[in-house]
mmCIF file of C-alpha atoms and ligand atoms in Angstrom:
data_model
loop_
_atom_site.group_PDB
_atom_site.id
_atom_site.type_symbol
_atom_site.label_atom_id
_atom_site.label_comp_id
_atom_site.label_asym_id
_atom_site.label_seq_id
_atom_site.Cartn_x
_atom_site.Cartn_y
_atom_site.Cartn_z
ATOM 1 C CA MET A 1 -16.658 29.721 5.919
ATOM 2 C CA THR A 2 -15.635 26.111 6.192
ATOM 3 C CA SER A 3 -15.347 24.217 9.420
ATOM 4 C CA SER A 4 -12.883 21.680 8.074
ATOM 5 C CA THR A 5 -9.782 23.753 7.491
ATOM 6 C CA THR A 6 -7.466 21.212 9.033
ATOM 7 C CA LEU A 7 -8.978 18.262 7.167
ATOM 8 C CA SER A 8 -8.538 19.376 3.589
ATOM 9 C CA ARG A 9 -5.138 18.579 2.184
ATOM 10 C CA ASP A 10 -3.080 19.281 -0.903
ATOM 11 C CA PRO A 11 -3.117 16.047 -2.950
ATOM 12 C CA TYR A 12 0.362 16.829 -4.308
ATOM 13 C CA THR A 13 2.208 17.704 -1.108
ATOM 14 C CA PHE A 14 -0.207 16.069 1.375
ATOM 15 C CA GLN A 15 0.070 19.246 3.473
ATOM 16 C CA PRO A 16 -2.949 21.026 4.978
ATOM 17 C CA LEU A 17 -4.626 23.545 2.683
ATOM 18 C CA ALA A 18 -5.811 27.018 3.562
ATOM 19 C CA ALA A 19 -9.540 27.320 4.176
ATOM 20 C CA GLY A 20 -11.639 27.337 1.037
ATOM 21 C CA SER A 21 -8.780 26.450 -1.352
ATOM 22 C CA THR A 22 -9.912 25.339 -4.781
ATOM 23 C CA HIS A 23 -6.379 24.816 -6.124
ATOM 24 C CA SER A 24 -3.300 22.949 -4.902
ATOM 25 C CA ALA A 25 -0.280 24.967 -3.737
ATOM 26 C CA ASP A 26 1.228 24.817 -7.232
ATOM 27 C CA GLY A 27 -1.982 25.774 -9.001
ATOM 28 C CA HIS A 28 -3.661 22.493 -9.969
ATOM 29 C CA PRO A 29 -7.443 22.720 -9.791
ATOM 30 C CA LEU A 30 -8.975 20.501 -7.121
ATOM 31 C CA PRO A 31 -12.127 18.392 -7.465
ATOM 32 C CA THR A 32 -15.465 19.981 -6.593
ATOM 33 C CA GLY A 33 -16.226 19.992 -2.876
ATOM 34 C CA TRP A 34 -12.567 19.641 -1.923
ATOM 35 C CA ALA A 35 -12.467 22.501 0.584
ATOM 36 C CA ASP A 36 -15.065 20.824 2.783
ATOM 37 C CA ALA A 37 -13.836 17.286 2.344
ATOM 38 C CA HIS A 38 -11.834 14.882 4.432
ATOM 39 C CA VAL A 39 -8.758 13.816 2.500
ATOM 40 C CA HIS A 40 -6.876 10.588 3.264
ATOM 41 C CA CYS A 41 -3.352 10.487 1.880
ATOM 42 C CA PHE A 42 -1.457 7.264 1.129
ATOM 43 C CA ALA A 43 2.032 6.796 -0.332
ATOM 44 C CA MET A 44 3.352 3.584 -1.864
ATOM 45 C CA ALA A 45 6.951 2.571 -1.152
ATOM 46 C CA GLY A 46 9.210 -0.383 -1.837
ATOM 47 C CA ALA A 47 12.106 -1.492 -4.003
ATOM 48 C CA ARG A 48 11.691 -2.072 -7.750
ATOM 49 C CA ALA A 49 9.334 -4.930 -8.578
ATOM 50 C CA SER A 50 8.094 -5.254 -4.990
ATOM 51 C CA GLY A 51 4.530 -5.046 -6.334
ATOM 52 C CA LYS A 52 3.578 -1.379 -5.795
ATOM 53 C CA SER A 53 1.829 -0.750 -9.087
ATOM 54 C CA LEU A 54 -0.116 -4.006 -9.124
ATOM 55 C CA TYR A 55 -1.129 -3.335 -5.540
ATOM 56 C CA THR A 56 -2.305 0.153 -6.499
ATOM 57 C CA ALA A 57 -4.469 -1.249 -9.295
ATOM 58 C CA VAL A 58 -5.993 -3.988 -7.181
ATOM 59 C CA VAL A 59 -6.527 -1.977 -3.999
ATOM 60 C CA ILE A 60 -8.724 0.501 -5.847
ATOM 61 C CA LYS A 61 -10.768 -2.319 -7.387
ATOM 62 C CA GLN A 62 -11.240 -3.882 -3.966
ATOM 63 C CA LEU A 63 -12.214 -0.570 -2.453
ATOM 64 C CA GLU A 64 -14.833 -0.161 -5.196
ATOM 65 C CA GLU A 65 -16.246 -3.540 -4.272
ATOM 66 C CA LEU A 66 -16.295 -2.795 -0.563
ATOM 67 C CA ALA A 67 -17.908 0.610 -1.137
ATOM 68 C CA GLY A 68 -20.740 -1.151 -2.982
ATOM 69 C CA ARG A 69 -21.580 -3.036 0.215
ATOM 70 C CA PHE A 70 -21.954 0.333 1.946
ATOM 71 C CA ASN A 71 -24.063 1.783 -0.868
ATOM 72 C CA ARG A 72 -21.239 4.097 -1.859
ATOM 73 C CA VAL A 73 -19.351 4.530 -5.103
ATOM 74 C CA VAL A 74 -15.577 4.881 -5.343
ATOM 75 C CA GLU A 75 -14.684 6.747 -8.509
ATOM 76 C CA PRO A 76 -11.876 8.827 -9.985
ATOM 77 C CA ALA A 77 -12.274 12.402 -8.788
ATOM 78 C CA ASN A 78 -10.828 14.031 -11.906
ATOM 79 C CA SER A 79 -10.241 13.160 -15.545
ATOM 80 C CA SER A 80 -6.490 12.889 -15.093
ATOM 81 C CA THR A 81 -6.953 10.148 -12.476
ATOM 82 C CA ARG A 82 -9.564 8.436 -14.647
ATOM 83 C CA ASP A 83 -7.255 8.427 -17.707
ATOM 84 C CA ARG A 84 -4.078 7.418 -15.931
ATOM 85 C CA PHE A 85 -5.705 4.773 -13.813
ATOM 86 C CA ARG A 86 -7.281 3.228 -16.894
ATOM 87 C CA THR A 87 -4.168 3.417 -19.079
ATOM 88 C CA PHE A 88 -1.429 2.467 -16.642
ATOM 89 C CA TYR A 89 -3.174 0.262 -14.088
ATOM 90 C CA GLU A 90 -6.566 -1.084 -15.093
ATOM 91 C CA THR A 91 -6.041 -1.913 -18.773
ATOM 92 C CA PRO A 92 -2.779 -3.864 -18.479
ATOM 93 C CA LEU A 93 -3.959 -5.790 -15.450
ATOM 94 C CA TYR A 94 -7.673 -6.385 -15.999
ATOM 95 C CA ARG A 95 -8.074 -6.230 -19.784
ATOM 96 C CA GLU A 96 -4.776 -7.449 -21.212
ATOM 97 C CA MET A 97 -3.962 -9.608 -18.189
ATOM 98 C CA LYS A 98 -0.363 -8.581 -18.477
ATOM 99 C CA HIS A 99 2.304 -7.106 -16.250
ATOM 100 C CA MET A 100 2.711 -3.424 -15.925
ATOM 101 C CA PRO A 101 5.855 -1.870 -17.224
ATOM 102 C CA ALA A 102 8.201 -0.519 -14.536
ATOM 103 C CA THR A 103 7.123 2.859 -13.200
ATOM 104 C CA PRO A 104 9.417 5.532 -14.702
ATOM 105 C CA PRO A 105 11.578 7.580 -12.293
ATOM 106 C CA VAL A 106 10.331 11.122 -11.554
ATOM 107 C CA SER A 107 13.165 12.585 -13.605
ATOM 108 C CA ASN A 108 11.499 11.170 -16.763
ATOM 109 C CA ALA A 109 9.187 13.436 -18.699
ATOM 110 C CA ASP A 110 6.584 10.646 -18.857
ATOM 111 C CA ALA A 111 6.514 9.970 -15.095
ATOM 112 C CA TYR A 112 2.724 9.584 -14.900
ATOM 113 C CA GLN A 113 2.891 9.068 -11.112
ATOM 114 C CA ARG A 114 3.974 12.686 -10.624
ATOM 115 C CA ASP A 115 0.296 13.533 -10.389
ATOM 116 C CA PRO A 116 -1.527 11.807 -7.547
ATOM 117 C CA LEU A 117 -4.389 9.386 -8.086
ATOM 118 C CA ILE A 118 -7.472 10.931 -6.494
ATOM 119 C CA PHE A 119 -10.646 8.962 -5.814
ATOM 120 C CA SER A 120 -13.913 10.043 -4.312
ATOM 121 C CA LEU A 121 -15.060 7.732 -1.508
ATOM 122 C CA GLY A 122 -18.542 9.239 -1.310
ATOM 123 C CA ARG A 123 -20.111 11.056 1.643
ATOM 124 C CA TRP A 124 -19.739 9.764 5.192
ATOM 125 C CA ALA A 125 -21.061 11.010 8.514
ATOM 126 C CA ASP A 126 -18.764 12.870 10.919
ATOM 127 C CA ALA A 127 -18.910 12.175 14.643
ATOM 128 C CA ASP A 128 -21.540 14.936 14.899
ATOM 129 C CA GLY A 129 -23.654 13.343 12.157
ATOM 130 C CA THR A 130 -22.811 15.826 9.376
ATOM 131 C CA PHE A 131 -22.203 14.150 6.032
ATOM 132 C CA ARG A 132 -19.071 15.246 4.229
ATOM 133 C CA PRO A 133 -17.323 14.141 1.062
ATOM 134 C CA HIS A 134 -14.230 11.989 1.557
ATOM 135 C CA PHE A 135 -11.376 11.586 -0.905
ATOM 136 C CA LEU A 136 -8.547 9.110 -1.073
ATOM 137 C CA VAL A 137 -5.237 10.184 -2.548
ATOM 138 C CA LEU A 138 -2.748 7.518 -3.533
ATOM 139 C CA ARG A 139 0.744 8.246 -4.791
ATOM 140 C CA ASP A 140 2.610 5.469 -6.554
ATOM 141 C CA VAL A 141 6.380 5.865 -6.869
ATOM 142 C CA ALA A 142 9.160 4.300 -8.918
ATOM 143 C CA GLY A 143 11.205 1.830 -6.863
ATOM 144 C CA GLU A 144 14.239 3.248 -8.614
ATOM 145 C CA ASP A 145 13.629 6.628 -6.948
ATOM 146 C CA LEU A 146 13.528 5.004 -3.518
ATOM 147 C CA GLU A 147 16.594 2.824 -4.070
ATOM 148 C CA HIS A 148 18.544 5.913 -5.196
ATOM 149 C CA LEU A 149 16.966 9.179 -4.172
ATOM 150 C CA PRO A 150 16.399 11.564 -7.088
ATOM 151 C CA ASP A 151 18.506 14.730 -7.450
ATOM 152 C CA SER A 152 15.512 16.723 -6.314
ATOM 153 C CA PRO A 153 14.334 14.785 -3.223
ATOM 154 C CA GLY A 154 11.699 17.530 -2.770
ATOM 155 C CA GLU A 155 9.676 15.443 -5.241
ATOM 156 C CA LEU A 156 9.256 12.882 -2.474
ATOM 157 C CA GLU A 157 8.448 15.289 0.333
ATOM 158 C CA PHE A 158 4.816 14.239 0.337
ATOM 159 C CA PHE A 159 5.988 11.151 2.254
ATOM 160 C CA ARG A 160 6.482 13.353 5.299
ATOM 161 C CA HIS A 161 2.825 14.278 5.418
ATOM 162 C CA SER A 162 1.175 11.009 4.448
ATOM 163 C CA ASP A 163 -1.414 9.320 6.632
ATOM 164 C CA LEU A 164 0.167 5.994 5.811
ATOM 165 C CA ILE A 165 3.186 4.773 3.886
ATOM 166 C CA VAL A 166 2.545 1.328 2.442
ATOM 167 C CA PHE A 167 6.035 -0.152 2.359
ATOM 168 C CA LEU A 168 6.077 -3.390 0.346
ATOM 169 C CA PHE A 169 8.579 -6.131 1.089
ATOM 170 C CA ASP A 170 9.054 -8.739 -1.644
ATOM 171 C CA PRO A 171 9.517 -12.234 -0.148
ATOM 172 C CA LEU A 172 11.059 -13.403 -3.423
ATOM 173 C CA GLY A 173 14.031 -11.204 -2.608
ATOM 174 C CA VAL A 174 14.929 -13.735 0.094
ATOM 175 C CA GLN A 175 17.263 -16.405 -1.295
ATOM 176 C CA GLN A 176 16.117 -19.190 1.037
ATOM 177 C CA ILE A 177 12.504 -18.686 0.013
ATOM 178 C CA ARG A 178 13.378 -18.760 -3.671
ATOM 179 C CA THR A 179 15.233 -22.010 -3.102
ATOM 180 C CA TYR A 180 12.230 -23.659 -1.464
ATOM 181 C CA LEU A 181 9.905 -22.366 -4.149
ATOM 182 C CA LYS A 182 12.006 -23.635 -7.040
ATOM 183 C CA GLY A 183 9.787 -25.623 -9.359
ATOM 184 C CA LEU A 184 6.653 -24.628 -7.448
ATOM 185 C CA ILE A 185 6.244 -21.227 -8.981
ATOM 186 C CA PRO A 186 7.448 -20.047 -12.387
ATOM 187 C CA PRO A 187 10.814 -18.251 -12.211
ATOM 188 C CA GLN A 188 10.301 -14.523 -11.615
ATOM 189 C CA ASN A 189 12.411 -11.710 -12.905
ATOM 190 C CA LEU A 190 14.358 -10.356 -9.992
ATOM 191 C CA THR A 191 15.162 -6.759 -10.455
ATOM 192 C CA GLY A 192 14.474 -5.252 -7.051
ATOM 193 C CA GLY A 193 17.055 -3.682 -4.786
ATOM 194 C CA ASP A 194 17.594 -4.037 -1.063
ATOM 195 C CA PRO A 195 14.551 -3.115 1.069
ATOM 196 C CA GLU A 196 16.891 -1.871 3.805
ATOM 197 C CA ASP A 197 18.280 0.773 1.438
ATOM 198 C CA VAL A 198 14.742 1.790 0.579
ATOM 199 C CA LEU A 199 13.805 2.111 4.238
ATOM 200 C CA ARG A 200 16.919 4.161 5.009
ATOM 201 C CA ASN A 201 16.148 6.478 2.102
ATOM 202 C CA ILE A 202 12.554 6.893 3.214
ATOM 203 C CA ILE A 203 13.752 7.733 6.707
ATOM 204 C CA SER A 204 16.115 10.320 5.284
ATOM 205 C CA VAL A 205 13.280 11.898 3.263
ATOM 206 C CA LEU A 206 11.100 11.910 6.392
ATOM 207 C CA GLY A 207 13.596 13.839 8.518
ATOM 208 C CA ASP A 208 12.055 13.961 11.975
ATOM 209 C CA GLN A 209 8.558 12.998 10.792
ATOM 210 C CA ARG A 210 7.229 9.494 11.431
ATOM 211 C CA PRO A 211 3.935 8.981 9.618
ATOM 212 C CA ARG A 212 2.399 5.562 10.106
ATOM 213 C CA LEU A 213 4.245 2.886 8.210
ATOM 214 C CA ALA A 214 2.572 -0.318 7.009
ATOM 215 C CA VAL A 215 5.424 -2.788 6.593
ATOM 216 C CA THR A 216 3.748 -5.169 4.193
ATOM 217 C CA ILE A 217 4.891 -8.511 2.829
ATOM 218 C CA SER A 218 3.701 -8.437 -0.788
ATOM 219 C CA LYS A 219 3.125 -11.458 -3.091
ATOM 220 C CA PHE A 220 2.024 -13.398 -0.020
ATOM 221 C CA ASP A 221 0.630 -16.100 -2.328
ATOM 222 C CA THR A 222 4.221 -17.227 -2.881
ATOM 223 C CA LEU A 223 4.695 -17.838 0.849
ATOM 224 C CA GLN A 224 1.348 -19.607 1.013
ATOM 225 C CA GLN A 225 2.711 -22.004 -1.584
ATOM 226 C CA LEU A 226 5.377 -22.997 0.922
ATOM 227 C CA ALA A 227 2.697 -24.845 2.873
ATOM 228 C CA GLU A 228 2.774 -27.369 0.027
ATOM 229 C CA THR A 229 6.497 -27.971 0.167
ATOM 230 C CA GLY A 230 6.443 -31.028 2.423
ATOM 231 C CA GLN A 231 8.854 -31.582 5.253
ATOM 232 C CA ASN A 232 10.529 -28.334 6.120
ATOM 233 C CA GLN A 233 10.110 -25.619 8.692
ATOM 234 C CA TRP A 234 8.459 -23.270 6.190
ATOM 235 C CA ALA A 235 5.810 -25.821 5.277
ATOM 236 C CA GLU A 236 5.055 -26.156 8.970
ATOM 237 C CA ILE A 237 4.794 -22.418 9.603
ATOM 238 C CA MET A 238 2.734 -21.623 6.541
ATOM 239 C CA GLY A 239 0.545 -24.684 7.060
ATOM 240 C CA ASN A 240 -0.427 -23.652 10.610
ATOM 241 C CA SER A 241 -4.191 -23.453 10.324
ATOM 242 C CA GLY A 242 -4.521 -21.437 13.544
ATOM 243 C CA ALA A 243 -2.571 -18.487 12.162
ATOM 244 C CA ALA A 244 -4.326 -15.197 11.333
ATOM 245 C CA PHE A 245 -2.427 -15.065 8.042
ATOM 246 C CA ARG A 246 -4.211 -18.230 6.909
ATOM 247 C CA ARG A 247 -7.508 -16.360 6.819
ATOM 248 C CA ASP A 248 -8.461 -13.744 4.298
ATOM 249 C CA SER A 249 -10.111 -10.663 5.772
ATOM 250 C CA GLY A 250 -13.001 -10.781 3.288
ATOM 251 C CA LEU A 251 -12.620 -7.043 2.594
ATOM 252 C CA MET A 252 -13.416 -6.161 6.201
ATOM 253 C CA PHE A 253 -11.119 -4.819 8.881
ATOM 254 C CA ASN A 254 -10.961 -6.120 12.398
ATOM 255 C CA ALA A 255 -8.535 -4.501 14.828
ATOM 256 C CA HIS A 256 -8.091 -7.639 16.912
ATOM 257 C CA ASP A 257 -7.348 -9.789 13.873
ATOM 258 C CA GLN A 258 -4.928 -7.144 12.652
ATOM 259 C CA GLN A 259 -3.065 -7.144 15.946
ATOM 260 C CA LEU A 260 -2.562 -10.909 15.684
ATOM 261 C CA LEU A 261 -1.443 -10.552 12.105
ATOM 262 C CA HIS A 262 0.941 -7.767 13.095
ATOM 263 C CA MET A 263 2.735 -10.049 15.532
ATOM 264 C CA GLU A 264 2.751 -13.021 13.175
ATOM 265 C CA ILE A 265 4.183 -11.030 10.293
ATOM 266 C CA GLU A 266 6.884 -9.505 12.453
ATOM 267 C CA SER A 267 8.056 -12.997 13.406
ATOM 268 C CA LEU A 268 7.709 -14.219 9.822
ATOM 269 C CA LEU A 269 9.975 -11.411 8.682
ATOM 270 C CA ARG A 270 12.535 -12.376 11.288
ATOM 271 C CA TYR A 271 12.246 -15.931 10.118
ATOM 272 C CA MET A 272 12.861 -14.729 6.581
ATOM 273 C CA GLN A 273 16.200 -13.399 7.759
ATOM 274 C CA ALA A 274 14.869 -9.875 7.607
ATOM 275 C CA ASP A 275 15.874 -9.284 11.246
ATOM 276 C CA ARG A 276 17.973 -6.333 10.262
ATOM 277 C CA LEU A 277 15.008 -4.672 8.610
ATOM 278 C CA VAL A 278 12.789 -5.301 11.636
ATOM 279 C CA ASN A 279 15.522 -4.050 13.984
ATOM 280 C CA LEU A 280 15.983 -0.957 11.859
ATOM 281 C CA ILE A 281 12.259 -0.276 12.062
ATOM 282 C CA ASN A 282 12.227 -0.760 15.818
ATOM 283 C CA GLN A 283 15.275 1.388 16.271
ATOM 284 C CA ASP A 284 14.729 4.203 13.794
ATOM 285 C CA TYR A 285 11.018 4.242 13.141
ATOM 286 C CA CYS A 286 9.140 3.384 16.297
ATOM 287 C CA TRP A 287 11.490 5.651 18.123
ATOM 288 C CA THR A 288 9.852 7.936 20.584
ATOM 289 C CA GLY A 289 12.680 10.503 20.713
ATOM 290 C CA GLN A 290 12.595 13.225 23.314
ATOM 291 C CA GLY A 291 9.095 14.503 23.276
ATOM 292 C CA SER A 292 8.871 13.716 19.571
ATOM 293 C CA GLY A 293 5.436 12.284 20.093
ATOM 294 C CA ALA A 294 6.046 9.529 17.530
ATOM 295 C CA PRO A 295 3.770 6.719 18.689
ATOM 296 C CA VAL A 296 5.517 3.484 19.581
ATOM 297 C CA ASP A 297 3.247 1.665 17.166
ATOM 298 C CA SER A 298 4.002 3.941 14.222
ATOM 299 C CA ALA A 299 5.006 0.837 12.248
ATOM 300 C CA ARG A 300 2.574 -2.053 11.802
ATOM 301 C CA TYR A 301 3.029 -5.292 9.886
ATOM 302 C CA PHE A 302 0.740 -6.564 7.134
ATOM 303 C CA ALA A 303 0.662 -9.228 4.420
ATOM 304 C CA VAL A 304 -1.010 -8.896 1.031
ATOM 305 C CA SER A 305 -1.262 -10.567 -2.320
ATOM 306 C CA ALA A 306 -2.558 -8.513 -5.220
ATOM 307 C CA LEU A 307 -2.750 -11.419 -7.635
ATOM 308 C CA GLY A 308 -3.328 -14.446 -5.442
ATOM 309 C CA GLU A 309 -1.135 -16.494 -7.714
ATOM 310 C CA SER A 310 2.258 -16.254 -9.410
ATOM 311 C CA PRO A 311 2.280 -15.037 -12.988
ATOM 312 C CA ARG A 312 3.873 -17.100 -15.786
ATOM 313 C CA GLY A 313 6.244 -14.937 -17.781
ATOM 314 C CA GLU A 314 4.370 -11.959 -19.185
ATOM 315 C CA GLN A 315 0.979 -13.505 -18.655
ATOM 316 C CA LEU A 316 -1.054 -13.395 -15.484
ATOM 317 C CA SER A 317 -2.940 -16.436 -14.286
ATOM 318 C CA ARG A 318 -5.914 -17.319 -16.481
ATOM 319 C CA ARG A 319 -7.888 -18.119 -13.391
ATOM 320 C CA GLY A 320 -7.977 -14.400 -12.757
ATOM 321 C CA ILE A 321 -6.998 -12.271 -9.847
ATOM 322 C CA ALA A 322 -7.755 -13.450 -6.315
ATOM 323 C CA PRO A 323 -6.514 -10.708 -4.007
ATOM 324 C CA TYR A 324 -5.721 -11.474 -0.393
ATOM 325 C CA ARG A 325 -5.919 -8.908 2.465
ATOM 326 C CA VAL A 326 -5.115 -6.108 0.033
ATOM 327 C CA LEU A 327 -7.324 -3.559 1.794
ATOM 328 C CA ASP A 328 -5.969 -4.147 5.308
ATOM 329 C CA PRO A 329 -3.343 -1.355 5.279
ATOM 330 C CA LEU A 330 -5.762 1.280 3.925
ATOM 331 C CA LEU A 331 -8.594 0.191 6.179
ATOM 332 C CA SER A 332 -6.312 0.463 9.211
ATOM 333 C CA VAL A 333 -6.519 4.217 8.590
ATOM 334 C CA LEU A 334 -10.020 4.586 7.163
ATOM 335 C CA VAL A 335 -11.966 2.413 9.620
ATOM 336 C CA PRO A 336 -10.860 4.280 12.779
ATOM 337 C CA ARG A 337 -11.946 7.450 10.929
ATOM 338 C CA GLY A 338 -15.473 6.094 10.668
ATOM 339 C CA LEU A 339 -15.467 4.788 7.094
ATOM 340 C CA PHE A 340 -16.372 1.217 6.156
ATOM 341 C CA LEU A 341 -17.210 0.354 9.758
ATOM 342 C CA GLU A 342 -18.512 -3.174 10.082
ATOM 343 C CA ARG A 343 -22.138 -3.117 11.164
ATOM 344 C CA ASN A 344 -22.888 -5.464 13.993
ATOM 345 C CA SER A 345 -26.490 -6.014 13.062
HETATM 346 N N1 LIG B 401 3.067 -13.926 -7.101
HETATM 347 C C1 LIG B 401 2.812 -12.625 -7.145
HETATM 348 N N2 LIG B 401 3.559 -11.820 -7.912
HETATM 349 C C2 LIG B 401 3.279 -10.499 -7.928
HETATM 350 C C3 LIG B 401 2.240 -9.931 -7.145
HETATM 351 N N3 LIG B 401 2.242 -8.580 -7.341
HETATM 352 C C4 LIG B 401 3.243 -8.341 -8.198
HETATM 353 N N4 LIG B 401 3.869 -9.489 -8.578
HETATM 354 C C5 LIG B 401 5.011 -9.653 -9.503
HETATM 355 O O1 LIG B 401 5.922 -8.595 -9.292
HETATM 356 C C6 LIG B 401 6.148 -7.883 -10.505
HETATM 357 C C7 LIG B 401 6.345 -6.412 -10.223
HETATM 358 O O2 LIG B 401 5.114 -5.818 -9.832
HETATM 359 P P1 LIG B 401 4.897 -4.246 -9.941
HETATM 360 O O3 LIG B 401 3.571 -3.950 -9.307
HETATM 361 O O4 LIG B 401 5.094 -3.749 -11.326
HETATM 362 O O5 LIG B 401 6.080 -3.740 -8.991
HETATM 363 P P2 LIG B 401 6.607 -2.267 -8.709
HETATM 364 O O6 LIG B 401 7.854 -2.120 -9.520
HETATM 365 O O7 LIG B 401 6.897 -2.255 -7.244
HETATM 366 O O8 LIG B 401 5.538 -1.303 -9.114
HETATM 367 C C8 LIG B 401 4.919 -8.195 -11.348
HETATM 368 O O9 LIG B 401 5.211 -8.110 -12.702
HETATM 369 C C9 LIG B 401 4.563 -9.603 -10.938
HETATM 370 O O10 LIG B 401 5.339 -10.509 -11.656
HETATM 371 C C10 LIG B 401 1.457 -10.808 -6.338
HETATM 372 O O11 LIG B 401 0.526 -10.424 -5.623
HETATM 373 N N5 LIG B 401 1.794 -12.144 -6.381
HETATM 374 MG MG1 LIG B 402 5.670 0.365 -10.351
#
């Protein structure tokens, strides 16, 4: 008998699993201890080149570092995760210091993201003091599949059951920002599509479900550079030393700080002429429907930078990677569930 039947989830579909299951619905073996574990399911979203894969690589590294402070170890929960994480995320970014190739669409035979990345977060105490294993499942997707839904949209159904969708918004997609940044950062390849299309497609995949959505400005380092641009309204906004977005969260999560950031990022997005996106979110995402139960705050705003600095061509900055607020979206789910709680003493 297990007492956690509603907590264990299928890492492929993100749906609840029957009590005691040792395999996913389609027959994949699950890591040891799965049936009694809490499983936290995250899905990446965003147009092509919005930064999903780099974020995925860096967020796991940051989580490993944070776990160390809590005397826990974050590690791949199966050999498939270990191999794929090393080959497709860790090696290009941390060893070769290079960009990752674009994630292949799910219709490709070599779509390595078809299998979820599963990490053990160690054992944490429940409200009643019982220690249980916790796992984090992260599904990366190809931006191409979100800009144009695949023929078999069932492949993306896990979105409906995720604990959080991390929806990345690339500020370099905004013409005015690129103009201001000209000469300040090396020219970037612009291949991404329209984030509004991506959001509409996600909403269509979700049907009537509204899992929490973290609307996240990625590559925030580029906006931070705007503080250096002299006399213009962007330099003023980004140079405002009182703003929450000027402070890194130092790997910790603080609900009050996050609330401030939420409001600041919403207005930044409007300022970036992304009003339509924000309006769409307010209208179609935070909708409460008739008795739908979708919370009004089902969408929250975040800002992250995986790299901390713009890459030059193929090569990442030699000064290394200096992530900024990368963990915030994940911690907004994990901390209220009792993990990585800041100790007051
Ligand atoms: N300046 C800056 N550029 C980034 C950052 N993250 C990603 N990029 C750039 O965006 C490109 C696409 O990133 P990637 O993670 O592959 O995007 P994906 O297609 O959404 O998976 C990278 O090659 C980098 O050039 C960041 O934090 N800062
Ligand atoms: Mg990718």
